[in-house]
Structure formats: C-alpha cells, structure tokens
Coordinates of C-alpha atoms and ligand atoms in Angstrom, one line a residue:
X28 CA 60.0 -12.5 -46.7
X29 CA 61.1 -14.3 -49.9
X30 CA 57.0 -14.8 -50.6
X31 CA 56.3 -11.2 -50.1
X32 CA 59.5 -9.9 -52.4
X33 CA 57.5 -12.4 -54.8
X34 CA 54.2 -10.9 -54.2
X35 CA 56.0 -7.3 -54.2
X36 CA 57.5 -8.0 -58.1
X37 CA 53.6 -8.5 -59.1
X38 CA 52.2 -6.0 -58.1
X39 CA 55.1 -3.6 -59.7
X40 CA 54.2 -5.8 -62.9
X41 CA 50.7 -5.7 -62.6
X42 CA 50.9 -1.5 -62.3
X43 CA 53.3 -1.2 -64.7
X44 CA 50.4 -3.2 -67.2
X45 CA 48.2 -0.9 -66.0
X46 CA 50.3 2.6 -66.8
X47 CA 50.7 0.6 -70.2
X48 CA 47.3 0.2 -70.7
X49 CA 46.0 3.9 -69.7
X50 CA 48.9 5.4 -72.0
X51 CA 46.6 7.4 -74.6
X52 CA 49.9 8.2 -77.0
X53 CA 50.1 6.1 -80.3
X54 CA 53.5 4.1 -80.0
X55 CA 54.8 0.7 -80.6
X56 CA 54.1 -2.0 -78.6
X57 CA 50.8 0.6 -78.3
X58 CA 48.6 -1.5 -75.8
X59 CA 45.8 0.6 -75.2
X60 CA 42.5 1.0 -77.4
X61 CA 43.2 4.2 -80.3
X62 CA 41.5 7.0 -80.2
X63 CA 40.5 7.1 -83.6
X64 CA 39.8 9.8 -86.2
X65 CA 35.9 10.8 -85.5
X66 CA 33.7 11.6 -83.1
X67 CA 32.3 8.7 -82.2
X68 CA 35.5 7.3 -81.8
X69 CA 36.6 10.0 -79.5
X70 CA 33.4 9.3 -77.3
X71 CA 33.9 5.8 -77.6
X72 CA 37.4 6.4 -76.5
X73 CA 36.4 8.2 -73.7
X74 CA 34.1 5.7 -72.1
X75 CA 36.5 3.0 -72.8
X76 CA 39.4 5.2 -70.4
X77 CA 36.0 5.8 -67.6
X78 CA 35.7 2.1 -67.4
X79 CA 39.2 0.7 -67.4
X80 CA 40.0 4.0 -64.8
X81 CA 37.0 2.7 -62.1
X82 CA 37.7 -1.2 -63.0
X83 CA 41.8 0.1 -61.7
X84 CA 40.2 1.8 -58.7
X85 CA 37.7 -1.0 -57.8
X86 CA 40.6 -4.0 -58.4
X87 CA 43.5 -1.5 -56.4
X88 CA 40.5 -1.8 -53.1
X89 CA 39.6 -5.3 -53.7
X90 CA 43.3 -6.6 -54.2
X91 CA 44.8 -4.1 -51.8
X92 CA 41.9 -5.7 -49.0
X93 CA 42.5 -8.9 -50.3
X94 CA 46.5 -8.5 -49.0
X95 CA 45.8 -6.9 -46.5
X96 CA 43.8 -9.6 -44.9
X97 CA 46.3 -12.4 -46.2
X98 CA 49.3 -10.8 -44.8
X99 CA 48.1 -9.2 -41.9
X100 CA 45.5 -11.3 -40.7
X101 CA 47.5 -14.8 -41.3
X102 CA 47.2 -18.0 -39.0
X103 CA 51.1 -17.9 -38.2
X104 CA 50.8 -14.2 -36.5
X105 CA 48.1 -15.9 -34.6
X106 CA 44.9 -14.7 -36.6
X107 CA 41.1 -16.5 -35.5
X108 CA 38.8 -16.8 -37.9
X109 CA 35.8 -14.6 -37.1
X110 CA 32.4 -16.9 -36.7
X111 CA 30.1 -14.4 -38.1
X112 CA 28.2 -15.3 -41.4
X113 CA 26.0 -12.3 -42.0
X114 CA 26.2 -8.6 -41.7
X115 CA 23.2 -6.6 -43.2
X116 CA 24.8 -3.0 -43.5
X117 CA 28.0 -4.4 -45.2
X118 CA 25.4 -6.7 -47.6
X119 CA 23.3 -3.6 -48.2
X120 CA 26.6 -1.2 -49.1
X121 CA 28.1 -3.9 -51.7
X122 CA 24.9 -4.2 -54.1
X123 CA 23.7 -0.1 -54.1
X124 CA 27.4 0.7 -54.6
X125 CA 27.8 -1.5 -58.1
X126 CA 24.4 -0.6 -58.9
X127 CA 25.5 3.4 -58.5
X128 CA 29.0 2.3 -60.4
X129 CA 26.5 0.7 -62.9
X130 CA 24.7 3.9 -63.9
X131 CA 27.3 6.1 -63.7
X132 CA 29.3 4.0 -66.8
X133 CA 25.5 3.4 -68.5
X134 CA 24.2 7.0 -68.3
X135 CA 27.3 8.5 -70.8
X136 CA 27.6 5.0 -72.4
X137 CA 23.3 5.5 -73.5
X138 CA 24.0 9.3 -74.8
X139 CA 26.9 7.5 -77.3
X140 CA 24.4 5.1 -78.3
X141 CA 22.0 7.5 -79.0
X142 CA 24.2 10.3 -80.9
X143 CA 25.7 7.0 -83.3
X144 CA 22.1 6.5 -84.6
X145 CA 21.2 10.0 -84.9
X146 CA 22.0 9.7 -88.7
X147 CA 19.8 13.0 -89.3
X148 CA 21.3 15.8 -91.0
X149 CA 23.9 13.8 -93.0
X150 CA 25.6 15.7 -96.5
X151 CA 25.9 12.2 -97.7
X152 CA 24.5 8.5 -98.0
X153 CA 27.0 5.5 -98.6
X154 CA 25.0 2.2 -99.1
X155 CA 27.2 -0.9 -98.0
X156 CA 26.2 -4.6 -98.7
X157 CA 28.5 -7.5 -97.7
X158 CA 28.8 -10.4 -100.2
X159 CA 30.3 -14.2 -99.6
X160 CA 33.3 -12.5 -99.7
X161 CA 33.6 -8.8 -101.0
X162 CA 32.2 -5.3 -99.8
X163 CA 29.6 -3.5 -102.5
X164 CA 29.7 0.1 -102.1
X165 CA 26.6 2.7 -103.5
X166 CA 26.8 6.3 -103.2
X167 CA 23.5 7.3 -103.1
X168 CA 23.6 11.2 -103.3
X169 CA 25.6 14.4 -102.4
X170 CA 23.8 17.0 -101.0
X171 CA 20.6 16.7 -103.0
X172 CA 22.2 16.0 -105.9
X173 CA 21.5 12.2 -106.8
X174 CA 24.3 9.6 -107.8
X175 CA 24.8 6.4 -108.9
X176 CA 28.0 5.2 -108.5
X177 CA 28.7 1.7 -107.3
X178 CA 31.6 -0.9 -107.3
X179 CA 32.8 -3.8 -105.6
X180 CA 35.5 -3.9 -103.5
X181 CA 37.8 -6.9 -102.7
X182 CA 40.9 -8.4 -101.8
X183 CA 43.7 -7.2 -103.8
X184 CA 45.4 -8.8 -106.3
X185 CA 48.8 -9.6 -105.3
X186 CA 47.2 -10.6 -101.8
X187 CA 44.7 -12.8 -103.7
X188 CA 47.5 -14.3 -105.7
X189 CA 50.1 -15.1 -103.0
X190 CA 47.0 -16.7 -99.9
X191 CA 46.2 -19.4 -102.8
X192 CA 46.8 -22.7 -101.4
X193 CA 50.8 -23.7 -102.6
X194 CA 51.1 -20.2 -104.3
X195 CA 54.6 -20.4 -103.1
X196 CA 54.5 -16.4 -103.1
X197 CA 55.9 -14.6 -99.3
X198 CA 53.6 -12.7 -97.4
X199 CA 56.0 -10.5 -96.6
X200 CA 57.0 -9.3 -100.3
X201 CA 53.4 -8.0 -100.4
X202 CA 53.9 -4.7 -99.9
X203 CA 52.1 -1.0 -101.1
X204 CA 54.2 2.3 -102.5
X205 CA 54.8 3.3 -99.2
X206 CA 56.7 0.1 -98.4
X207 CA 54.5 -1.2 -95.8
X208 CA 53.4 -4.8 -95.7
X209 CA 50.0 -4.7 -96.4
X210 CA 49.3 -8.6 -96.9
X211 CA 45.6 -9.3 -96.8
X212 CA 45.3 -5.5 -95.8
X213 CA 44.6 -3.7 -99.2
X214 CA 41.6 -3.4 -101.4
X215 CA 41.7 -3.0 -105.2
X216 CA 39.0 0.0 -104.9
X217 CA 39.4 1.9 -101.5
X218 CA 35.8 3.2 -99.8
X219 CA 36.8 7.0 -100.6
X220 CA 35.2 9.5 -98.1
X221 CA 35.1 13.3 -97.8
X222 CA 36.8 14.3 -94.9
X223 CA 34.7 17.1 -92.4
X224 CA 31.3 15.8 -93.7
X225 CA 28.5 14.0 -92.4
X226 CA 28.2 10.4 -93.7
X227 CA 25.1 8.5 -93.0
X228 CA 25.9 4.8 -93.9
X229 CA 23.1 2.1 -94.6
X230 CA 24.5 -1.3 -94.3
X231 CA 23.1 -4.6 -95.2
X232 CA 24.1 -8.2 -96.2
X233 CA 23.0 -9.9 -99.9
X234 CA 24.0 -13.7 -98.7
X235 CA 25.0 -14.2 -95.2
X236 CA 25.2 -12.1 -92.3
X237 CA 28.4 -9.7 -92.4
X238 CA 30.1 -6.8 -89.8
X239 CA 31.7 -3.7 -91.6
X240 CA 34.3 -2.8 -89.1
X241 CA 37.0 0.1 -89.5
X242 CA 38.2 0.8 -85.9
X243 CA 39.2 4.4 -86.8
X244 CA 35.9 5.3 -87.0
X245 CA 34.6 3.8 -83.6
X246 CA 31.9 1.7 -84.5
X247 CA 31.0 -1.4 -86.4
X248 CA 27.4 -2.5 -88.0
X249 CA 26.4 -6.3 -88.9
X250 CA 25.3 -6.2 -92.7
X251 CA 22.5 -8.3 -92.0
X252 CA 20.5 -9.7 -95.1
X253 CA 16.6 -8.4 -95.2
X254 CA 17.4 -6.0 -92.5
X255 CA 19.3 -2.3 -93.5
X256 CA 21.2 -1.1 -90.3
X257 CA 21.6 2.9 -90.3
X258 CA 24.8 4.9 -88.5
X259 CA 26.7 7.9 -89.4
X260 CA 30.6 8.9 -89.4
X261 CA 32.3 12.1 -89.8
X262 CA 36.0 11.7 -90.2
X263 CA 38.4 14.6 -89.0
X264 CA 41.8 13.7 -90.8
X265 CA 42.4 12.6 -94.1
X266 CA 44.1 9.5 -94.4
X267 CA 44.0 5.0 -95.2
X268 CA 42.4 3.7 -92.2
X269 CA 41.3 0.1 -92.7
X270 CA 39.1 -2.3 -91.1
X271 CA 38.1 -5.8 -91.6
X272 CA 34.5 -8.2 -92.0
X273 CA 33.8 -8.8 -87.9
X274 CA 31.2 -11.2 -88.4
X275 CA 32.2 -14.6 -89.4
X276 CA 30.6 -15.1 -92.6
X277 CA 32.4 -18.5 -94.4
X278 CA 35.8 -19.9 -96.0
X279 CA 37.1 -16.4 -97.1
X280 CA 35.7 -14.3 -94.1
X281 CA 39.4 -13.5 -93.6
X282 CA 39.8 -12.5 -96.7
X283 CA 37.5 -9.4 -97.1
X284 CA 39.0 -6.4 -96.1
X285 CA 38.1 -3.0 -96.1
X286 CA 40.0 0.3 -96.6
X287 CA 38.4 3.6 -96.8
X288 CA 40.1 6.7 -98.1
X289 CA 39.5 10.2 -96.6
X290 CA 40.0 12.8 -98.7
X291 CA 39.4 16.9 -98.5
X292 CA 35.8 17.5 -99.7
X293 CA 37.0 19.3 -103.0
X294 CA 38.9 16.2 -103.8
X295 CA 36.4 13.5 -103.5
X296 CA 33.4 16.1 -104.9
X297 CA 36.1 15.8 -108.4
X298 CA 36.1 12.2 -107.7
X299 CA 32.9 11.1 -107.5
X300 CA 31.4 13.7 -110.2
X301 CA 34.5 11.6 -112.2
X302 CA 32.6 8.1 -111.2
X303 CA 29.4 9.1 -112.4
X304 CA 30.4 10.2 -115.7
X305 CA 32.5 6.8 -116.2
X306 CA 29.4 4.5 -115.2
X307 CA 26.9 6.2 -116.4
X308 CA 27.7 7.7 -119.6
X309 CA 24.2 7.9 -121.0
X310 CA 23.5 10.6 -118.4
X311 CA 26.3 12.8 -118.3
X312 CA 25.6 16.1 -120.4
X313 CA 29.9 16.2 -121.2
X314 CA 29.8 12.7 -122.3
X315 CA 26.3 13.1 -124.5
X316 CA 25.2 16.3 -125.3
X317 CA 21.3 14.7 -126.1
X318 CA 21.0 14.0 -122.3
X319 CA 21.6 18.0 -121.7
X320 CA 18.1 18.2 -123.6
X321 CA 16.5 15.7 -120.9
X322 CA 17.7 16.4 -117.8
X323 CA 15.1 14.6 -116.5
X324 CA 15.8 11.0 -118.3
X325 CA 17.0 8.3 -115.6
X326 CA 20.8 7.8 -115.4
X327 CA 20.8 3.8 -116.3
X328 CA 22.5 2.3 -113.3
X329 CA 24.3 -0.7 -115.2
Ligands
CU429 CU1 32.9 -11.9 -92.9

C-alpha cells in the first residue's frame, strides 16, 4: 500500500505537469509554448496544443495499461505469465493506428507549411542577411514604391560594454526605460515593422550560416550564405517582441540579438519615408530640389 500511495503522488504530479503544460494563458512560471502575435503563430500554436493533446491521450492508455497490468496482474496475487508470442490482429491494430495518428497531425501540419511560404501578395519586402555577429536589414520597397534603406543591427551598447571579459559591469544594472532587464536582449536599431501588413522577408547569410528567430512571429529561417530563404509575417499587435540567432554561427553567436518593432502603418510609413531621406539625400526631392527635375536618376545606395 506504501508503493501504490508512492505511485498514487506521481501520477497527481505527472497530471498536474500536464494541466501546466496545456494552460494557453500568459503567466509566470508560463510553461506552455505562446501563442504569439501572427498568424502563423496562431496556426503553429494550434498544431503544437493537437500534438501535445493526442501525445496526453496516447501516454494516459499506454501508462494507464501499463498499471493496470503491474498492479493487477502481479506474481504475489498469483498472476502466470501468458506463453503466447504472437497475435496478428493485435500486431495489425498497433501499426495502422500510428500510421492514421500520423496523418491526422501531418495533414494540418502540411497546410501550415504550405501557407508560411505562400509569400505572394505581400505590401512589403524586408531583406535580412546575418553577419559573424550582427543582423543587416534592407527594405526593399513599400507597395510599389522602391526604397533603399539599410542598417545594421547589433548588440547594444551597454550590453556590449558590460559581457567584455573582466568588464566588472552587473548584468543586472542593464536595464531599458521601462526598467526591465534587458542584458544581451536589446539592439541599438530595432527591425521596425508595420503592424496589419503583409511582410514577405528574404533571408540570407554573407559569412556563415545563420537562423533569424523571433518566437512571436512563429517561425524561424536559416540565413544561409549563396542560398535566399523566402517567408512572410503579418503581425496583429504592435509591440517589442525579440528573438535571437538559432543557428550556431561562432564566438559571439550569443551575442546577436534581434528586436523588431511593430508599429501602426501610419507610423512606420513616416518612419521609413524619414530613413530614405537621411541615407539617401541625393534622391530626396525635400532634401535637393535638382533631383525633383530627374525623378528618374538612381537613389545612390551608400
Ligand atoms: Cu548565430
């Protein structure tokens, strides 16, 4: 009886995991996968809850037989073991139900795959390159308006400054204007997105190969050098969400993060029209009133 009040506790603590682990509500101690701030994410989400809801079913049958056959059928309450080795209906059940289980999770799992790199129809492109150990960032147009606005972004500087090597700086006096720690978490120049649009991204590497990863948005893509991987976001909320390299890619892999900033579409249309005129003075009529004469001349993309 003391082995089964044992066995008893376990299970509670094994279901109380699981209840922990299904919990969809953002919280501390928050166990379970986020649902994130796009649709992708959301579907993602979805299939993550259809998996982890049949793995609970099949391990509550498994286990639950499992005990069963320990408790009920044990040598001291006089149990024989059965001599039999081979039963072809019960063989014949146990592989065409996993494979049924099987395509039922690959079936939804296929259309996710298949809406992610349906990139068609995007109001924007956002060129991404990964460098040894910094994220490049080129937005390529708005609409059909061309742009050429590019800039690196990389650790920032009061997280650069305190991981040197005997910086004797804390960690934990890193901090942003919110008063959240944000040690190795913040950029100098923040990925800034329009919320409600269609973003096709095309990520590459220039040096090794890289992963641009910002759970939010429910994906990742390697930034592969010589190859230019395509996938698309639309994000619902404005916000910071932040993400980090995935792909291990040298000394300061950990040390590359990534923060994009959603913002309304009016706001980051002001932004970015801002950008241009900054880097590419040459070509902005309010900057030189010659260019307004040759619309067509190409902006110089220093
Ligand atoms: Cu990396």
């Amino acid at each position: 009886m003391r082995n089964f009040g044992k066995w008893g506790l376990g299970t509670v603590l094994m279901a109380g995991c699981s209840w922990a682990f299904a919990a969809a509500e953002r919280a501390p101690w928050q166990l379970n996968m986020h649902p994130g701030v796009t649709q992708t994410s959301h579907e993602a989400y979805q299939l993550h809850m259809l998996s982890l809801w049949i793995c609970a079913v099949i391990g509550l049958i498994v286990f639950g037989a499992m005990f069963i056959a320990m408790f009920k059928f044990r040598k001291s309450k006089g149990a024989v073991a059965a001599t039999w080795s081979h039963n072809t209906v019960a063989e014949t059940i146990w592989t065409i139900v996993p494979i049924l289980i099987l395509v039922v999770m690959a079936y939804p799992a296929t259309k996710v795959l298949i809406s992610e790199a349906y990139t068609n129809e995007s109001q924007m492109t956002v060129k991404v390159t990964g460098y040894q150990w910094k994220w490049g960032y080129d937005y390529v147009n708005w609409g059909d308006k061309p742009y050429h606005v590019r800039f690196i972004s990389k650790l920032a500087g009061d997280s650069d400054r305190t991981r040197q090597l005997r910086s004797g700086l804390d960690p934990n006096s890193v901090k942003n204007a919110q008063g959240e720690n944000t040690y190795l978490l913040d950029v100098d120049k923040p990925l800034v997105l329009p919320t409600n649009t269609k973003v096709r991204f095309v990520i590459t590497g220039d040096d090794v190969i890289h992963s641009w990863w910002v759970p939010a948005l429910g994906w990742k893509s390697d930034a592969i050098p010589g190859i230019i991987n395509d996938t698309w976001t639309n994000i619902s909320e404005p916000g910071i969400y932040r993400g980090q390299c995935a792909e291990l890619c040298g000394q300061d892999h950990g040390f590359m993060p990534i923060v994009v900033k959603a913002v309304p579409p009016e706001e980051f249309k002001a932004w970015l029209d801002q950008q241009e005129a900054a880097q590419n003075p040459s070509a902005t009529p309010a900057a030189a009133p010659v260019a307004q004469q040759t619309p067509t001349a190409a902006p110089s993309n220093g």
